[in-house]
Amino acid sequence: MRPPLLLLLLFFSLLPRADGRGELRAFVVAHSHMDVGWVYTVQESMHAYAANVYTSVVEELMKGKQRKFIAVEQEFFRLWWDAVATDMHKQQVHQLLQEGRLEFVIGGQVMHDEAVTLIDDQILQLTEGHGFLYETFGIRPQFSWHVDPFGASATTPTLFAMAGFNAHLISRIDYDLKADMQKNKKLQFVWQGSPSLSERQEIFTHVMDQYSYCTPSQIPFSNRSGFYWNGIAVFPDPPKDGVYPNMSLPVTDTNIHLYAQTMVANIKERAAWFRTSDVLWPWGCDKQFFNASVQYSNMDLLLDYINKHSDEFGVTVQYATVGDYFQAVYNRNLTWEIRDSQDFLPYSTEPFQAWTGFYTSRSTLKGIARRASSLLYAGESFFTQYVRKHPASSICKCRALRQLQSLRWAVSEVQHHDGITGTESPKVKDMYMNNLMYGMFNVKKLMASIIMDMNNAKKNGEVYSSIHINDSGIPGAPDVDQYVVVYNPLAWNITTFVAVSVSHLEMSVYDELGHSVPAQVQSSAESHSTYDLYILVEISGLSYRKYNVKPLNGKQRAFTGRSVKYKRKDITRADQQNRQLLPVVNNCYQVLLDQNTNLMHSITERETNQTVQLTQEFLEYHVNGDVMKGPISDNYLFAPNASAVPVSKAVGLEVVSGNLMTEIRQYFYSNVTSQDYIYAAYTRMYTVPEGYDGKLLCHRIEQEYSVGPLELNREAVLRTSTNLNTRQLLYTDSNGYQIQKRPFKAYVNNTVARNYYPMVQTAYIEDDTTRLMLLAERAHGVSSQGNGQVEVMLHRRLWNNLQWDLNYNLTLNDSSVVRPVIWLILGTKSVTDILYRTSGLALEHRPVVMFGALSGDKPKLPGQLQQNSVHSSPVTVPPNLHLQSLSIPGWRYSSNHAEQVHSIRMGKQKEGDADFSRVLLRIRHLYEVGEDPVLSQPVMVNLKSLLKGLGSVVVVEERSLTGTWDVNTLKRWKWKTARYPSKGFSNSTETSENCTVTVHPKEIRTFFVYFQGQ
């Protein structure tokens, strides 16, 4: 859903009084909120209404010079532009943009969710949309319109500031907080979303009032809704006669005064909640303006009438864009309050409606969306290096770029606020999944073909007969050597284990030089017919290596993990006095298991000898599905009946131990005699041999869970209870970018649900000395419901009889089994500070594993093998920096704005092939100011030497976050605050000289890089 923008225009000559009051001016912002998925698929929406919105709006805007409209989601606009718009429509769009009567706001592919999305994916979808708009029209959106995401993150305003926006607009915040801000005229403020970047990336923020982004629909003189003259969209087909349900009463001589009174009364009610006499009046709602003719013809009459009687009404009205409204407010030159980096999460709409269920809804979709994002990240840097190092390659670059673009589009699309949130209907979930799987298939195919090409190009007798990436493992053709190719997508040197599924217990693994590689093989927890082979890999930044996996030949065999199964224990009758404790130890931790219960008992951090009592159990919240009996849980809402209930009375235990790894397998049964378990936890601890850098590996306890299928109206959590005195204070990440402090708050109603927060990548609890960190590979709801506790919601399965949910199939009857992964890190605050950011990214961007079968059995010389396997020069950054993007976007626009605008106006946009010479590079500083004495320091990076392996850098241009502004020409509005009393423009960064840049805490710096010979 979206809020409207304010109309500004002709009145700057009439300078208002300094207090910003005076005659009220209403800015009528025409808009259509178009969900990219939700109840209906994108294709269904295009057919039923979305294509008609753009066709009819463009045609109607041409008929009246005063009319305006804002366009938001680029996915729908681009589909219309590419497949529906005529040449005449396209000409008209160019004209309307030049006249300022059509305005693109946000400009991303979607209006992204703010709670459960990762910063990388928010940037991706914004960059995708902005690149299209700049290439096609030479325009750069400068205002946001985040009217429908369920709560507001502090990361989003920071990103929008970095993208060059002048103002940000949100709507859905806690009902009681909004009422309070409304009463005290505090709905507008300057938001410093990042504590480290503070005023450099602050942004003026407008919170919509209680009417939000839809036109008020009640009108006193008719039982039909008002101001919706085109009615409600009809699915699957638009009605042939053009008559839609619930079309508002047309404006006539007899009712125009009543319409005007209704509209003016609403404008005046809203004006009382804001400091200036400029009133933002959104006109539209979900799926509106599919028949813009009837909309504008009625509103024209109404606006004219009010303006002719403005003395009587005390109001003037005008069509406007969001930019018009914000320009009017900016021109008032008022001094605004500063809001710090606190976000607006969670979000409740009334006492029993806490929108905290969606943090976990459709966990499988959340997991696939993140896996797709991670694969895209790997594929982009892999392809970029290939293009730079193999200019005369046999792979068609244009086709390769289309393969990457299919995944860019799919990952962008699912960031929609009814996508990754899990709040869509089953058929729309299937649409997202299919698009993600198709994009992933394309990128896997591309990466495999690059390996084939690079190895065949070496002409040294080594021919790949097949390369594939799958999740199963090595196919068992015994007469062909099997290779595992492993790519490290991070710009750090990594030491980690990769797991592949094999068909023999006796295996050997060799590297490119024929040296034996440490590995461990053991029975699979999942399958009785296969084994899991764990290979210890050491790979430099953005490089790949090849490992030869052979059935046993002699001494160099992999270690074998030996399994010990323990008797299932009844945990309800456990002997608390005579505990028998079973130790599992590596170089960093000792984990003790209580043999009376088969549950974890404690963890000792060996360096400090600090022991934390720590136990884990699965519980379920039982929730109500009958609206007659009280509040319900659904896709969005979490409304537990009571405290969570333990799910199991008995726990089975198996410990598989070997020289490199120990795996603790726990199975949770509803009672001692149950045949099947619904819950399982697999905990892995690694022992790294001498000579390897095992710091990260040793310091993490990897856990993977198997949860489901659940019974109906159950919400499953993993609760970790410790003896840390945390005072019930929880910390969670904001979109993988920064940390938010979450003190437990007591409410009159619904305290459990209102203390749930989104965990996108990180959550932790701590006492004065020790911290327990949880790192995740997908989003979850997380809470601390007791001192020393942290609980993570892993899965939900719900059904209710609310008619609205039933009509749209939004009841979340999710019968799947989910398999989330969480890594635990325990240690002092200083140690965990050093470990958790690199570890979180190591979990997010695990190595990509490909399998190859090599035919031809000529012996190879070690030198040849070595040279043909590793990218010759790695790309590495220091541990406090992250190479956030290395890609070839393919956009054909000119970096020079005047040139780009000129070529568009002359109709000379570059057609034809994508631009492969421009490389997009983003570098992010991972730490906050003052967080760590060493890692929080600014870092100098020489981009020439960083990228020397890709060629000789000749030009570096620093750009805004999405690439469309040259930072030297980007002048954002500087809003007056008590701290910074002058209004003006703010410049964002110091630019690089001779390709050396200094990256300060929390900065994300974006560059276009060009190499010699391009």
PDB file of C-alpha atoms in Angstrom, residues 242-363:
ATOM      1  CA  GLY A 242     -16.297  -1.493 -18.255  1.00  0.00           C
ATOM      2  CA  VAL A 243     -18.632  -1.611 -15.246  1.00  0.00           C
ATOM      3  CA  TYR A 244     -16.724  -2.529 -12.083  1.00  0.00           C
ATOM      4  CA  PRO A 245     -18.040  -3.259  -8.590  1.00  0.00           C
ATOM      5  CA  ASN A 246     -18.400  -0.390  -6.097  1.00  0.00           C
ATOM      6  CA  MET A 247     -17.863   2.530  -8.486  1.00  0.00           C
ATOM      7  CA  SER A 248     -18.275   5.808  -6.572  1.00  0.00           C
ATOM      8  CA  LEU A 249     -21.146   8.146  -7.259  1.00  0.00           C
ATOM      9  CA  PRO A 250     -20.163  10.387 -10.209  1.00  0.00           C
ATOM     10  CA  VAL A 251     -19.671  14.076  -9.405  1.00  0.00           C
ATOM     11  CA  THR A 252     -22.746  16.059 -10.506  1.00  0.00           C
ATOM     12  CA  ASP A 253     -24.139  19.558  -9.921  1.00  0.00           C
ATOM     13  CA  THR A 254     -26.349  18.141  -7.189  1.00  0.00           C
ATOM     14  CA  ASN A 255     -23.619  16.442  -5.143  1.00  0.00           C
ATOM     15  CA  ILE A 256     -20.450  18.413  -5.937  1.00  0.00           C
ATOM     16  CA  HIS A 257     -20.832  20.624  -2.856  1.00  0.00           C
ATOM     17  CA  LEU A 258     -21.241  17.549  -0.646  1.00  0.00           C
ATOM     18  CA  TYR A 259     -18.153  15.944  -2.190  1.00  0.00           C
ATOM     19  CA  ALA A 260     -16.203  19.172  -1.667  1.00  0.00           C
ATOM     20  CA  GLN A 261     -17.299  19.465   1.971  1.00  0.00           C
ATOM     21  CA  THR A 262     -16.246  15.859   2.633  1.00  0.00           C
ATOM     22  CA  MET A 263     -12.832  16.322   1.033  1.00  0.00           C
ATOM     23  CA  VAL A 264     -12.175  19.689   2.725  1.00  0.00           C
ATOM     24  CA  ALA A 265     -13.172  18.320   6.141  1.00  0.00           C
ATOM     25  CA  ASN A 266     -10.660  15.498   5.721  1.00  0.00           C
ATOM     26  CA  ILE A 267      -7.921  17.898   4.567  1.00  0.00           C
ATOM     27  CA  LYS A 268      -8.505  20.081   7.643  1.00  0.00           C
ATOM     28  CA  GLU A 269      -8.506  17.082   9.993  1.00  0.00           C
ATOM     29  CA  ARG A 270      -5.130  16.002   8.603  1.00  0.00           C
ATOM     30  CA  ALA A 271      -3.667  19.502   8.590  1.00  0.00           C
ATOM     31  CA  ALA A 272      -4.039  19.649  12.374  1.00  0.00           C
ATOM     32  CA  TRP A 273      -1.499  16.802  12.710  1.00  0.00           C
ATOM     33  CA  PHE A 274       1.335  18.530  10.833  1.00  0.00           C
ATOM     34  CA  ARG A 275       3.429  21.650  11.370  1.00  0.00           C
ATOM     35  CA  THR A 276       2.940  23.269   7.957  1.00  0.00           C
ATOM     36  CA  SER A 277      -0.162  24.209   6.013  1.00  0.00           C
ATOM     37  CA  ASP A 278       0.846  21.813   3.221  1.00  0.00           C
ATOM     38  CA  VAL A 279      -1.336  18.710   3.309  1.00  0.00           C
ATOM     39  CA  LEU A 280      -0.444  15.483   1.558  1.00  0.00           C
ATOM     40  CA  TRP A 281      -3.684  13.984   0.257  1.00  0.00           C
ATOM     41  CA  PRO A 282      -3.171  10.533  -1.314  1.00  0.00           C
ATOM     42  CA  TRP A 283      -5.747   9.762  -3.969  1.00  0.00           C
ATOM     43  CA  GLY A 284      -5.817   6.074  -4.780  1.00  0.00           C
ATOM     44  CA  CYS A 285      -5.303   2.737  -3.059  1.00  0.00           C
ATOM     45  CA  ASP A 286      -4.525  -0.866  -3.999  1.00  0.00           C
ATOM     46  CA  LYS A 287      -5.152  -1.637  -7.696  1.00  0.00           C
ATOM     47  CA  GLN A 288      -6.547   1.789  -8.630  1.00  0.00           C
ATOM     48  CA  PHE A 289      -6.482   3.898 -11.837  1.00  0.00           C
ATOM     49  CA  PHE A 290      -7.049   0.981 -14.206  1.00  0.00           C
ATOM     50  CA  ASN A 291      -9.672   3.319 -15.729  1.00  0.00           C
ATOM     51  CA  ALA A 292      -7.987   6.700 -15.292  1.00  0.00           C
ATOM     52  CA  SER A 293     -10.519   8.463 -17.527  1.00  0.00           C
ATOM     53  CA  VAL A 294     -13.392   8.212 -15.051  1.00  0.00           C
ATOM     54  CA  GLN A 295     -11.017   8.993 -12.161  1.00  0.00           C
ATOM     55  CA  TYR A 296      -9.603  12.237 -13.533  1.00  0.00           C
ATOM     56  CA  SER A 297     -12.820  13.512 -15.120  1.00  0.00           C
ATOM     57  CA  ASN A 298     -14.558  13.420 -11.730  1.00  0.00           C
ATOM     58  CA  MET A 299     -11.610  14.767  -9.733  1.00  0.00           C
ATOM     59  CA  ASP A 300     -11.079  17.641 -12.220  1.00  0.00           C
ATOM     60  CA  LEU A 301     -14.582  18.907 -11.460  1.00  0.00           C
ATOM     61  CA  LEU A 302     -14.095  18.579  -7.725  1.00  0.00           C
ATOM     62  CA  LEU A 303     -10.715  20.345  -7.561  1.00  0.00           C
ATOM     63  CA  ASP A 304     -11.958  23.190  -9.764  1.00  0.00           C
ATOM     64  CA  TYR A 305     -15.002  23.618  -7.550  1.00  0.00           C
ATOM     65  CA  ILE A 306     -12.972  23.758  -4.308  1.00  0.00           C
ATOM     66  CA  ASN A 307     -10.502  26.257  -5.777  1.00  0.00           C
ATOM     67  CA  LYS A 308     -13.342  28.489  -7.016  1.00  0.00           C
ATOM     68  CA  HIS A 309     -14.724  28.501  -3.467  1.00  0.00           C
ATOM     69  CA  SER A 310     -11.378  28.584  -1.660  1.00  0.00           C
ATOM     70  CA  ASP A 311     -12.367  31.674   0.355  1.00  0.00           C
ATOM     71  CA  GLU A 312     -15.352  29.817   1.717  1.00  0.00           C
ATOM     72  CA  PHE A 313     -13.459  26.543   2.338  1.00  0.00           C
ATOM     73  CA  GLY A 314     -10.118  28.011   3.462  1.00  0.00           C
ATOM     74  CA  VAL A 315      -8.350  25.444   1.288  1.00  0.00           C
ATOM     75  CA  THR A 316      -6.770  25.298  -2.150  1.00  0.00           C
ATOM     76  CA  VAL A 317      -6.172  21.972  -3.887  1.00  0.00           C
ATOM     77  CA  GLN A 318      -3.888  20.893  -6.711  1.00  0.00           C
ATOM     78  CA  TYR A 319      -2.729  17.747  -8.432  1.00  0.00           C
ATOM     79  CA  ALA A 320       0.793  16.987  -7.276  1.00  0.00           C
ATOM     80  CA  THR A 321       3.649  14.541  -7.162  1.00  0.00           C
ATOM     81  CA  VAL A 322       5.437  13.472  -3.993  1.00  0.00           C
ATOM     82  CA  GLY A 323       8.280  15.757  -5.015  1.00  0.00           C
ATOM     83  CA  ASP A 324       5.916  18.736  -5.232  1.00  0.00           C
ATOM     84  CA  TYR A 325       4.782  18.143  -1.656  1.00  0.00           C
ATOM     85  CA  PHE A 326       8.271  17.717  -0.197  1.00  0.00           C
ATOM     86  CA  GLN A 327       9.516  20.774  -2.110  1.00  0.00           C
ATOM     87  CA  ALA A 328       6.747  22.837  -0.478  1.00  0.00           C
ATOM     88  CA  VAL A 329       7.638  21.580   3.004  1.00  0.00           C
ATOM     89  CA  TYR A 330      11.365  22.126   2.365  1.00  0.00           C
ATOM     90  CA  ASN A 331      10.697  25.694   1.219  1.00  0.00           C
ATOM     91  CA  ARG A 332       9.068  26.473   4.589  1.00  0.00           C
ATOM     92  CA  ASN A 333      12.574  26.478   6.062  1.00  0.00           C
ATOM     93  CA  LEU A 334      11.454  25.103   9.434  1.00  0.00           C
ATOM     94  CA  THR A 335      13.770  23.490  11.988  1.00  0.00           C
ATOM     95  CA  TRP A 336      13.098  19.772  12.437  1.00  0.00           C
ATOM     96  CA  GLU A 337      13.703  17.321  15.270  1.00  0.00           C
ATOM     97  CA  ILE A 338      16.346  14.619  14.806  1.00  0.00           C
ATOM     98  CA  ARG A 339      15.466  10.955  15.274  1.00  0.00           C
ATOM     99  CA  ASP A 340      18.345   8.636  16.082  1.00  0.00           C
ATOM    100  CA  SER A 341      18.909   5.168  14.645  1.00  0.00           C
ATOM    101  CA  GLN A 342      15.996   3.521  16.500  1.00  0.00           C
ATOM    102  CA  ASP A 343      13.652   1.765  14.064  1.00  0.00           C
ATOM    103  CA  PHE A 344       9.861   1.277  14.036  1.00  0.00           C
ATOM    104  CA  LEU A 345       9.710  -2.481  14.633  1.00  0.00           C
ATOM    105  CA  PRO A 346       7.740  -4.444  15.523  1.00  0.00           C
ATOM    106  CA  TYR A 347       4.459  -3.118  14.148  1.00  0.00           C
ATOM    107  CA  SER A 348       1.029  -3.561  15.749  1.00  0.00           C
ATOM    108  CA  THR A 349      -2.307  -2.344  14.393  1.00  0.00           C
ATOM    109  CA  GLU A 350      -4.275  -2.869  17.619  1.00  0.00           C
ATOM    110  CA  PRO A 351      -3.675  -4.529  21.008  1.00  0.00           C
ATOM    111  CA  PHE A 352      -3.937  -8.140  19.764  1.00  0.00           C
ATOM    112  CA  GLN A 353      -2.572  -7.576  16.269  1.00  0.00           C
ATOM    113  CA  ALA A 354       1.199  -7.796  16.474  1.00  0.00           C
ATOM    114  CA  TRP A 355       2.616  -8.205  12.952  1.00  0.00           C
ATOM    115  CA  THR A 356       5.468 -10.423  14.135  1.00  0.00           C
ATOM    116  CA  GLY A 357       4.397 -13.741  12.634  1.00  0.00           C
ATOM    117  CA  PHE A 358       5.637 -12.828   9.152  1.00  0.00           C
ATOM    118  CA  TYR A 359       9.225 -12.746  10.456  1.00  0.00           C
ATOM    119  CA  THR A 360       9.031 -16.560  10.135  1.00  0.00           C
ATOM    120  CA  SER A 361       6.127 -17.307   7.721  1.00  0.00           C
ATOM    121  CA  ARG A 362       7.063 -19.566   4.782  1.00  0.00           C
ATOM    122  CA  SER A 363      10.523 -20.332   6.090  1.00  0.00           C
TER     123      SER A 363
END
